[in-house]
GROMACS .gro file of C-alpha atoms in nm:
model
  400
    1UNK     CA    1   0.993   4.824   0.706
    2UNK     CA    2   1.269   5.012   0.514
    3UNK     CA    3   1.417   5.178   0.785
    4UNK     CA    4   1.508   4.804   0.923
    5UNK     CA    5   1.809   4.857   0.638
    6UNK     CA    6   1.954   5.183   0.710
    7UNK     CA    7   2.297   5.179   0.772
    8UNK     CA    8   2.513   5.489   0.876
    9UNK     CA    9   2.682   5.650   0.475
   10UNK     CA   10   2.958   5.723   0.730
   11UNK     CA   11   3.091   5.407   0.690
   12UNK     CA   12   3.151   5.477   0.306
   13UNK     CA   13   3.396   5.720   0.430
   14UNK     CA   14   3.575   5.517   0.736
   15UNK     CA   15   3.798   5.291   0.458
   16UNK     CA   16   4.069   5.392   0.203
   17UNK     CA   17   4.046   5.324  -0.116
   18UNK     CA   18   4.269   5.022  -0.112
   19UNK     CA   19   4.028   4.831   0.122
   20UNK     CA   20   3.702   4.939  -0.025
   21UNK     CA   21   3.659   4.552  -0.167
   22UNK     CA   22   3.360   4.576  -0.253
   23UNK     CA   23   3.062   4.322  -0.219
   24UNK     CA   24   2.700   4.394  -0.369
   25UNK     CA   25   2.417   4.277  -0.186
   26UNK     CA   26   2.139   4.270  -0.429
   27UNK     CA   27   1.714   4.147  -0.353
   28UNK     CA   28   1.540   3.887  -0.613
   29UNK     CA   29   1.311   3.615  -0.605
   30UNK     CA   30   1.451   3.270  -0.742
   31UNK     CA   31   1.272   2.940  -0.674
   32UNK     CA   32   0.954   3.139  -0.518
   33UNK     CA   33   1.197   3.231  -0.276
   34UNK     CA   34   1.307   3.590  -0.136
   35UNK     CA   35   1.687   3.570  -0.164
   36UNK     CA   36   1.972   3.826  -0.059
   37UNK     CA   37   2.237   3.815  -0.379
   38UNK     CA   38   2.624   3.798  -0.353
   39UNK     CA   39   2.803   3.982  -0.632
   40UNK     CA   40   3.165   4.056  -0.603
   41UNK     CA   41   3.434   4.099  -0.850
   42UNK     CA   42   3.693   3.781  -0.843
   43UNK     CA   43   3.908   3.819  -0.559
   44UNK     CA   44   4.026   3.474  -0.400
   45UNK     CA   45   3.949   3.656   0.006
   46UNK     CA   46   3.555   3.780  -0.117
   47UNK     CA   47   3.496   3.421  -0.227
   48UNK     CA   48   3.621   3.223   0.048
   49UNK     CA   49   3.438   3.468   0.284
   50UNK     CA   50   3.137   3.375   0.093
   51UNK     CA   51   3.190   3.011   0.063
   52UNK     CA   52   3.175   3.017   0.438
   53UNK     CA   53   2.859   3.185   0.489
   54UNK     CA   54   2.590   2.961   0.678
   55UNK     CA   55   2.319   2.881   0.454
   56UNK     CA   56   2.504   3.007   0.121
   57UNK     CA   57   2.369   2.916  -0.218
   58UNK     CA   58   2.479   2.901  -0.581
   59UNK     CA   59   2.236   3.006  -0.871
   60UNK     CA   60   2.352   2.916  -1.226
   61UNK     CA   61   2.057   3.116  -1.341
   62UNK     CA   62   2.128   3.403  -1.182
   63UNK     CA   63   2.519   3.394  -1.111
   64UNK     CA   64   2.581   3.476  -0.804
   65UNK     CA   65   2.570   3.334  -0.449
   66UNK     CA   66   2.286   3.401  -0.257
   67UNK     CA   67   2.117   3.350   0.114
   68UNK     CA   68   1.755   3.321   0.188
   69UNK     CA   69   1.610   3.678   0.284
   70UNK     CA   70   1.525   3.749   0.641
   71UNK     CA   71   1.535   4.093   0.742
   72UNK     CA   72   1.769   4.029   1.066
   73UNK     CA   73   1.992   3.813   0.832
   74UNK     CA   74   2.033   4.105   0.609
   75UNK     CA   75   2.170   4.354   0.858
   76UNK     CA   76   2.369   4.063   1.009
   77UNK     CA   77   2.535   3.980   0.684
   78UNK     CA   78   2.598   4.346   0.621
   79UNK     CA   79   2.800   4.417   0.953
   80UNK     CA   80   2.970   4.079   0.930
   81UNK     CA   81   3.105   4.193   0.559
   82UNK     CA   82   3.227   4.528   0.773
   83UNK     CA   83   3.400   4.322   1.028
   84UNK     CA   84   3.578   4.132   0.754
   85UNK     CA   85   3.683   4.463   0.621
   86UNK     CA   86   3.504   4.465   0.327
   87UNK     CA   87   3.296   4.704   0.145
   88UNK     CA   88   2.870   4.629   0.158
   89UNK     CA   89   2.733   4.845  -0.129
   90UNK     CA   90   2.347   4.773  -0.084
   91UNK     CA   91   2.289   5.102  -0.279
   92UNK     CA   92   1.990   4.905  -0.497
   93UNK     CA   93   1.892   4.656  -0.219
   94UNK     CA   94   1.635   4.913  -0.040
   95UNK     CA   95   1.458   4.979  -0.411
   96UNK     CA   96   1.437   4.622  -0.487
   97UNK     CA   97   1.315   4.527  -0.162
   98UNK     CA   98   1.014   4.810  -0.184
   99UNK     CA   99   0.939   4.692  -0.494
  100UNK     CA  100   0.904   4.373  -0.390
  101UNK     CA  101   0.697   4.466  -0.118
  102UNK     CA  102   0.445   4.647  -0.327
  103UNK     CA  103   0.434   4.342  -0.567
  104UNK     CA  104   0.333   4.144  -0.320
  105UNK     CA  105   0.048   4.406  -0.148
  106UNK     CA  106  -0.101   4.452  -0.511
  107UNK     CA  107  -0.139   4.056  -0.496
  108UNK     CA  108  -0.241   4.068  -0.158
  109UNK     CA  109  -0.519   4.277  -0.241
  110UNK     CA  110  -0.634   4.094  -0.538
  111UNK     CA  111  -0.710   3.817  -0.333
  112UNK     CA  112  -0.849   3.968  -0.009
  113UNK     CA  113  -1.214   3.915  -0.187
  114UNK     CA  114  -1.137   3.546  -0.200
  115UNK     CA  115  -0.969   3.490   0.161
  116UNK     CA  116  -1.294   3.724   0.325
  117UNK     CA  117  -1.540   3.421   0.287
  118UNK     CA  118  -1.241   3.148   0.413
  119UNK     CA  119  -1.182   3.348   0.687
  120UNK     CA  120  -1.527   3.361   0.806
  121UNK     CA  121  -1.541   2.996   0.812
  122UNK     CA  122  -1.208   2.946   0.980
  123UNK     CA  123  -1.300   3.205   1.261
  124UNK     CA  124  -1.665   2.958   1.348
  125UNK     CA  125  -1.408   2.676   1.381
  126UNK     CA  126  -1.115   2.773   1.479
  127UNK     CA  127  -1.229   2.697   1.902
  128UNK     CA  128  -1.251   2.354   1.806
  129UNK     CA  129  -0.936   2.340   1.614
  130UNK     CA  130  -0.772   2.495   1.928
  131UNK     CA  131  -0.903   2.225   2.126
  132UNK     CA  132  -0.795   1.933   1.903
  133UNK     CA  133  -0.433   2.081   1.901
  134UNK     CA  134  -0.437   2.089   2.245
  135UNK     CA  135  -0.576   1.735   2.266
  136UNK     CA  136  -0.311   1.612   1.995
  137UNK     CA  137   0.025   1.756   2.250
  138UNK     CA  138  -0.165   1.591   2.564
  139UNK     CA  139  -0.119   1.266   2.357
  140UNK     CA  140   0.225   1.352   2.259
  141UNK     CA  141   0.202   1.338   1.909
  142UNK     CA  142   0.516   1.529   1.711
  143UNK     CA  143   0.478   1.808   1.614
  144UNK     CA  144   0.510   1.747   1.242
  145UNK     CA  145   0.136   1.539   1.296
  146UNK     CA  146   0.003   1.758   1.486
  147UNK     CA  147   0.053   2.026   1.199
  148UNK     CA  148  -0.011   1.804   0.951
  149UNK     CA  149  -0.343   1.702   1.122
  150UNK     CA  150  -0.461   2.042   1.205
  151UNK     CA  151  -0.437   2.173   0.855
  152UNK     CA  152  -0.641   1.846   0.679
  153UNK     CA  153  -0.943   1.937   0.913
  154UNK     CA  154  -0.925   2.274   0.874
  155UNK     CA  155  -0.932   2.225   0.486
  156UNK     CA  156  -1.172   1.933   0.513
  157UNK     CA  157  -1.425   2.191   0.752
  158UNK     CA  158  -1.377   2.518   0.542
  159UNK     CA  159  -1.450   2.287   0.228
  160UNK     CA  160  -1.733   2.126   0.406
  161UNK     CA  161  -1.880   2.507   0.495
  162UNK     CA  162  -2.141   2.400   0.711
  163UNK     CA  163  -2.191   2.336   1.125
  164UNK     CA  164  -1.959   2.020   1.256
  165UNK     CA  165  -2.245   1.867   1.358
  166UNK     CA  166  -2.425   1.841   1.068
  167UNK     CA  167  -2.054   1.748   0.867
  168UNK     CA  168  -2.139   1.337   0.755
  169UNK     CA  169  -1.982   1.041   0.563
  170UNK     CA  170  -2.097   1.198   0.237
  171UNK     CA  171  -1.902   1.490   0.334
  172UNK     CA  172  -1.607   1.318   0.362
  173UNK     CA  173  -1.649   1.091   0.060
  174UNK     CA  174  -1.720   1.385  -0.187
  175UNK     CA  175  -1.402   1.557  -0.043
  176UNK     CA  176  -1.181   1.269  -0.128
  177UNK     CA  177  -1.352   1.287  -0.476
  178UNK     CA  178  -1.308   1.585  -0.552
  179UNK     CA  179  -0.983   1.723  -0.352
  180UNK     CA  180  -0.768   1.385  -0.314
  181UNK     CA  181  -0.881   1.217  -0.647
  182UNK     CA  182  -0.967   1.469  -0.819
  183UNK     CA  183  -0.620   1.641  -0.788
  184UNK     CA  184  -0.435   1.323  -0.757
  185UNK     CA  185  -0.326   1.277  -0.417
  186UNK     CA  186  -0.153   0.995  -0.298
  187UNK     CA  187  -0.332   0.740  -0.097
  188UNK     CA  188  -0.068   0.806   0.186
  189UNK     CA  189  -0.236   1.201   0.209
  190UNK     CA  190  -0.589   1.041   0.223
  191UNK     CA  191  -0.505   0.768   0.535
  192UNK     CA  192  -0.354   1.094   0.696
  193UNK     CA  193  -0.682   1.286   0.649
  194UNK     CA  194  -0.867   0.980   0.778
  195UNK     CA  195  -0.699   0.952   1.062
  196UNK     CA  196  -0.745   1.280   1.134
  197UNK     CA  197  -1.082   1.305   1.075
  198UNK     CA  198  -1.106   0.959   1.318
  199UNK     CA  199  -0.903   1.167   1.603
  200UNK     CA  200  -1.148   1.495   1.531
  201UNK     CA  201  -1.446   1.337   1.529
  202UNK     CA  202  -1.461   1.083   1.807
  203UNK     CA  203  -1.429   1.335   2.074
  204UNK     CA  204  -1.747   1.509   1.901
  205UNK     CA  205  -2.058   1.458   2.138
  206UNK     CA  206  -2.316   1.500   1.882
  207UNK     CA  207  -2.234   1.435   1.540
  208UNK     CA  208  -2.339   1.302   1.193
  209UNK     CA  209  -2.026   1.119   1.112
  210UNK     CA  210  -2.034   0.717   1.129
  211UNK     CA  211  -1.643   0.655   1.262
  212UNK     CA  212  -1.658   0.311   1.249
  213UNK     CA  213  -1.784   0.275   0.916
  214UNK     CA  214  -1.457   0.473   0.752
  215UNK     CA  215  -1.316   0.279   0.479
  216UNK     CA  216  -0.935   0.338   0.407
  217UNK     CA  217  -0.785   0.327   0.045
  218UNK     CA  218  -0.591  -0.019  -0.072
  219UNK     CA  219  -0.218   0.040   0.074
  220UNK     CA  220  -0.006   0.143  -0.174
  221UNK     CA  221   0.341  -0.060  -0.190
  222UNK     CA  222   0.568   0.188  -0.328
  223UNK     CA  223   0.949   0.070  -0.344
  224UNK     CA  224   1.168   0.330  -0.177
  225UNK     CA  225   1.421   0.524  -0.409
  226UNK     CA  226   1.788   0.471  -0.349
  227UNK     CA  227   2.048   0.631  -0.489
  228UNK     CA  228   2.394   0.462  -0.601
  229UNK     CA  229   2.697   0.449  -0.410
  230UNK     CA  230   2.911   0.673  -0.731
  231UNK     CA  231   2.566   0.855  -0.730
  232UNK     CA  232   2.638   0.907  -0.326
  233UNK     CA  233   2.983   0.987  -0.355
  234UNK     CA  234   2.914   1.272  -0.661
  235UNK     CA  235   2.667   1.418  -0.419
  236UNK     CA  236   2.871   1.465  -0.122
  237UNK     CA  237   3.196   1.613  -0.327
  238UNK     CA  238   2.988   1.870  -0.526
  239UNK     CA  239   2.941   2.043  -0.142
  240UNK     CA  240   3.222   2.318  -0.075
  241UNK     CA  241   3.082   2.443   0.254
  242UNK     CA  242   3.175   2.198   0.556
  243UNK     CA  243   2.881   2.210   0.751
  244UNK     CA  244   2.670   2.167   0.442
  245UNK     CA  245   2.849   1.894   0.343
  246UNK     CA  246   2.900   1.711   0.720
  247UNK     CA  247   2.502   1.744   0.739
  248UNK     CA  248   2.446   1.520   0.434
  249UNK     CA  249   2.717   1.302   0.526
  250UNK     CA  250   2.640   1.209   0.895
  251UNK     CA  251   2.254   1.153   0.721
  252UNK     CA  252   2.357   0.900   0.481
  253UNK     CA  253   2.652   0.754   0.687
  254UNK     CA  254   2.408   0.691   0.996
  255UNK     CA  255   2.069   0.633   0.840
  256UNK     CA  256   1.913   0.928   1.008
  257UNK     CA  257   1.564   1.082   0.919
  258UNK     CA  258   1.609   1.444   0.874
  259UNK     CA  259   1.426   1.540   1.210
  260UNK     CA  260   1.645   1.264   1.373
  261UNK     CA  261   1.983   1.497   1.234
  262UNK     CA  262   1.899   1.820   1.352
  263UNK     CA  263   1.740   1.692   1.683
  264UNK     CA  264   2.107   1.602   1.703
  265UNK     CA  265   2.263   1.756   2.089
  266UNK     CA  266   2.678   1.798   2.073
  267UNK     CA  267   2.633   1.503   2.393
  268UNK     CA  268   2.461   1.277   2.202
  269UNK     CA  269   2.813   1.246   2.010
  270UNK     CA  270   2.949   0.981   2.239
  271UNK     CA  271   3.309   0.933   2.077
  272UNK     CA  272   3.472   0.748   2.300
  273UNK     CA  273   3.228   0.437   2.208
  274UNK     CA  274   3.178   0.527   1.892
  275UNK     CA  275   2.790   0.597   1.937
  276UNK     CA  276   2.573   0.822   1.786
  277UNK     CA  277   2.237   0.874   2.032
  278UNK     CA  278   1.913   0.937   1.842
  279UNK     CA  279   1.681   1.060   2.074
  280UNK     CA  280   1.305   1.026   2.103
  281UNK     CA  281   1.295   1.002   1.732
  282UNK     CA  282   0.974   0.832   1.527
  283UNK     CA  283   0.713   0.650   1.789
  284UNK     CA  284   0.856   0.834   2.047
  285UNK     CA  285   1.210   0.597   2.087
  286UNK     CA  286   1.598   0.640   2.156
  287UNK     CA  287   1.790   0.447   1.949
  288UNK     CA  288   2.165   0.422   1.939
  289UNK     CA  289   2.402   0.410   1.597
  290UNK     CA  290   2.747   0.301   1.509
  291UNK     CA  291   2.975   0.606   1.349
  292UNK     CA  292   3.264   0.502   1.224
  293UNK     CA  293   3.649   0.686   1.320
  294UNK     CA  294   3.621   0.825   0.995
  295UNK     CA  295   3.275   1.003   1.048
  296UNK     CA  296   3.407   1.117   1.397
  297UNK     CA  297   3.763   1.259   1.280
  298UNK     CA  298   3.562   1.451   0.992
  299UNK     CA  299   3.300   1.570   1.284
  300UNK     CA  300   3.583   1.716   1.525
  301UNK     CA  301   3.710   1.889   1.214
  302UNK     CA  302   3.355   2.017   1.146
  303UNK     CA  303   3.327   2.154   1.550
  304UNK     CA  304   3.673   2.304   1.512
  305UNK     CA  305   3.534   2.564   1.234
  306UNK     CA  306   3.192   2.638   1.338
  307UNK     CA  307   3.235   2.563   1.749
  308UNK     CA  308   2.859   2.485   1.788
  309UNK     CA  309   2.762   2.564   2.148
  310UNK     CA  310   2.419   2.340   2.197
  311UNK     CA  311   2.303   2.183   1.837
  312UNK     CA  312   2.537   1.966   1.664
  313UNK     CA  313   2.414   2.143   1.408
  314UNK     CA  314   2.299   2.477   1.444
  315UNK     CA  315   2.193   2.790   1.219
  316UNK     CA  316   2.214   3.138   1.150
  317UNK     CA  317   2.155   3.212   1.497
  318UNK     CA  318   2.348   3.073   1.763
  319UNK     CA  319   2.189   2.802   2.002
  320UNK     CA  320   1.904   2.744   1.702
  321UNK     CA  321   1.889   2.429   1.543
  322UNK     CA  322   1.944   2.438   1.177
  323UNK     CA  323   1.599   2.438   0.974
  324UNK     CA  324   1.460   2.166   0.768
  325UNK     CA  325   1.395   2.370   0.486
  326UNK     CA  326   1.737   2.523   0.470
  327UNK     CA  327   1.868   2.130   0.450
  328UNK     CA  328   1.642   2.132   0.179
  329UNK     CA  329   1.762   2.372  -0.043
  330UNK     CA  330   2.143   2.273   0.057
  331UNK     CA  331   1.972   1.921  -0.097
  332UNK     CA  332   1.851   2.121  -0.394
  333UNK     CA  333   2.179   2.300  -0.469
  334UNK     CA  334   2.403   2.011  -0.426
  335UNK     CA  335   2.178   1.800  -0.658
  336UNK     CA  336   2.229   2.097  -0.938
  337UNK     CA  337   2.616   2.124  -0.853
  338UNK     CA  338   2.681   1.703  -0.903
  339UNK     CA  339   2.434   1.700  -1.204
  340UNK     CA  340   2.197   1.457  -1.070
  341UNK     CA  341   1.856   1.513  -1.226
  342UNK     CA  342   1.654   1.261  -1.006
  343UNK     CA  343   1.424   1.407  -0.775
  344UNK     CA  344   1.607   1.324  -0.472
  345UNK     CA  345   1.488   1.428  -0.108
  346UNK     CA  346   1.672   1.376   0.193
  347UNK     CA  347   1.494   1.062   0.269
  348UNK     CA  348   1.661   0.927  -0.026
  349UNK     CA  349   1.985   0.896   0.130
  350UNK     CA  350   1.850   0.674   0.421
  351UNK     CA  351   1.684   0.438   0.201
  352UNK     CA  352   2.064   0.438   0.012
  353UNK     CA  353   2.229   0.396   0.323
  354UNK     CA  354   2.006   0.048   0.400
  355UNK     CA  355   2.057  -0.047   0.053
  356UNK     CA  356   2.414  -0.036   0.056
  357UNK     CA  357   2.457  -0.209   0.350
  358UNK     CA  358   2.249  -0.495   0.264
  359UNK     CA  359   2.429  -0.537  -0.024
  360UNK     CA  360   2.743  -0.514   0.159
  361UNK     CA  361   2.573  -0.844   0.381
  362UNK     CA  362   2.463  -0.726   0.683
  363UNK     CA  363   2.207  -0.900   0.844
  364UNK     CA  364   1.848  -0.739   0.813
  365UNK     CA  365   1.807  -0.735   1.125
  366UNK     CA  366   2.105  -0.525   1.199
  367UNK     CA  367   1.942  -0.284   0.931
  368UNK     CA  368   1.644  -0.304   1.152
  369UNK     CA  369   1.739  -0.206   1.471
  370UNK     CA  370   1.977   0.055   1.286
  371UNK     CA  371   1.701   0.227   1.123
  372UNK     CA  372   1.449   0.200   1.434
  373UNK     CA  373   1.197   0.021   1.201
  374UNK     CA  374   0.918  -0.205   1.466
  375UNK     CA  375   0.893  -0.499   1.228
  376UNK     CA  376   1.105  -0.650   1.001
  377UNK     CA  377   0.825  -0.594   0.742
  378UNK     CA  378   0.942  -0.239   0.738
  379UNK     CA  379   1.285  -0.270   0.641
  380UNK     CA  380   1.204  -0.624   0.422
  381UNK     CA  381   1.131  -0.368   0.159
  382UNK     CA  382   1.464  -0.299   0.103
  383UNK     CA  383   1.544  -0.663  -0.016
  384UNK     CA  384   1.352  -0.566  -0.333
  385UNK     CA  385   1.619  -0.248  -0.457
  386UNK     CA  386   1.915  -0.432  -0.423
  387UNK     CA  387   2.105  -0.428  -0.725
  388UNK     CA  388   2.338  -0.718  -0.621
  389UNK     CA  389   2.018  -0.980  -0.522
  390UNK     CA  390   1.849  -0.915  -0.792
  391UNK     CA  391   2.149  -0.935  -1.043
  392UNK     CA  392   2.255  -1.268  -0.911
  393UNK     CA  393   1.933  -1.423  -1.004
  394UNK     CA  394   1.881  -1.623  -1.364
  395UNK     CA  395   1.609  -1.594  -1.597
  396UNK     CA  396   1.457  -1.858  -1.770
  397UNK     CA  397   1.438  -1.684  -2.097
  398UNK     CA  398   1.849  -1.690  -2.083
  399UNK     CA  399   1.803  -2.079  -2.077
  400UNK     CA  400   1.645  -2.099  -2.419
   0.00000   0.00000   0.00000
């Protein structure tokens, strides 16, 4: 595993003195997270080098920039720094990475005691697991359900520890005690486990479980979150790196779901009518979305940087679509760089962008069709979190 980082000491030699600029690559953990540190004394070239790295980070905590750690990112950061005629001095990296490694095997085999007696159970049900994932893509379910699906009945079965056949109602309700209740689960995670366990069982031939008689939890009416426009704004300026940045903006600017942004395709950019095409995106449907001149102007300046070849939007490797996590933690950083201290996800920015625009006046069911929402119910929601509506109405108290 250490060998993958061996680099020829020749190098050291190949550059004078005046060009050894020298850039540290340093291994930590920060966030749970295996991350490749930046460290470089200030020199204006080093930091805009940096600043452009795909994926690069900030950490207050641990001052530095820094990348998430994957082994074939590491080497390709290291001869990218060489073409750039810098200096990589990963002199400490190796050390720190073996440590890390044996951390983690110590931990590993701590637990192994533990993980024997899941495993065992997982192996007696993994065919039928197989067979339900297969049944799930023949339906053409995404593949974010079909994940989500397959891991609630594998949790529900190893927890259950007994034949399927013999699994029953009682199973189920204790479960939901216990697990969902018991840890406090929302009631969103327990209709997704029941529909699961619907889907699972029904194709059972012999079984214990009553389908029909399932009961689901009282719907929860949560309003969605929404961010303010200055609130907006802060977030989107605190972003140095352009593609970073264009990511966040084209999400709030278009409504987009995150899937629905890096499913993105440089043709589904039609500028000449000013269309953005969202394809196959929740229930299966294309959809297609205004961009403004604006967003397209700040898009061609985007391409003209990073020259994406298939993905509007692609990551460390070329022709790979950028990763949902990695938006994540761009999220994550951004939200530390503007000061926000709400716990904002990505989502957040499509409820703002509805918000916003029905408090601009546009017709909900403009908003509707914009967001790809079936019913009006859907997107009704949002006439509860706007600010304007509900500042323009007079209480009684203010009549006494």
């Amino acid at each position: 595993m250490i060998a993958l980082f061996y680099f020829s000491w020749n190098y050291f030699h190949e550059l004078s003195a005046d060009q050894k600029k020298r850039i540290k690559l340093i291994f930590f953990e920060h966030r749970e997270m295996a991350c490749i540190g930046i460290q470089f004394e200030r020199d204006t070239g080093i930091r805009n080098f940096v600043r452009s790295l795909d994926g690069i980070l900030f950490s207050k905590t641990k001052s530095c920039y820094y990348l998430k750690f994957e082994e074939q990112r590491f080497k390709t950061l290291v001869n990218h720094i060489k073409e750039h005629k810098f200096y990589p001095d990963y002199s400490g990296f190796t050390q720190q990475y073996a440590d890390y490694l044996k951390q983690g095997m110590i931990k590993e085999a701590e637990a192994v005691g533990e993980l024997k007696n899941e495993v065992r159970k997982d192996a007696s049900y993994a065919k039928f697991l197989d067979s339900f994932k297969i049944y799930l893509e023949q339906r053409r379910y995404s593949s974010n359900t079909i994940n989500t699906y397959c891991l609630l009945i594998q949790k529900f079965l190893t927890w259950c520890g007994k034949p399927i056949e013999e699994i029953s109602q009682d199973d189920l309700i204790r479960f939901n005690h216990k697990k969902i209740i018991g840890e406090k689960l929302s009631g969103s995670y327990q209709n997704q486990l029941i529909n699961a366990v619907k889907l699972f069982f029904e194709r059972m031939e012999h079984r214990s479980m009553e389908i029909e008689s399932i009961q689901r939890p009282f719907r929860e009416r949560k309003l969605p979150n929404v961010l303010s426009k200055e609130e907006v704004k802060q977030l989107l300026s605190s972003l140095r790196n352009q593609k970073h940045r264009m990511m966040l903006v084209t999400i709030y600017a278009c409504g987009l779901r995150c899937g629905e942004l890096l499913n993105l395709r440089l043709s589904d950019v039609d500028s000449k009518r000013n269309f953005l095409i969202i394809r196959q995106a929740k229930g299966k449907k294309d959809r297609y979305v205004p961009i403004t001149v604006k967003l397209i102007e700040e898009l061609r300046e985007y391409f003209k940087m990073y020259k994406p070849k298939t993905w509007l939007f692609e990551g460390q490797r070329i022709g790979e679509p950028y990763s949902a996590r990695s938006l994540q933690l761009v999220l994550k950083e951004a939200l530390i760089q503007a000061r926000i201290k709400k716990p904002v996800t990505l989502h957040w920015l499509r409820h703002s962008f509805a918000t916003h625009l029905l408090e601009s006046g546009t017709d909900i069911r403009y908003i509707q069709s914009l967001l790809g929402h079936n019913s009006p119910k859907t997107t009704m929601i949002y006439t509860h979190v706007s600010e304007q509506s509900l500042s323009k109405i007079k209480m009684p108290y203010d009549d006494l």
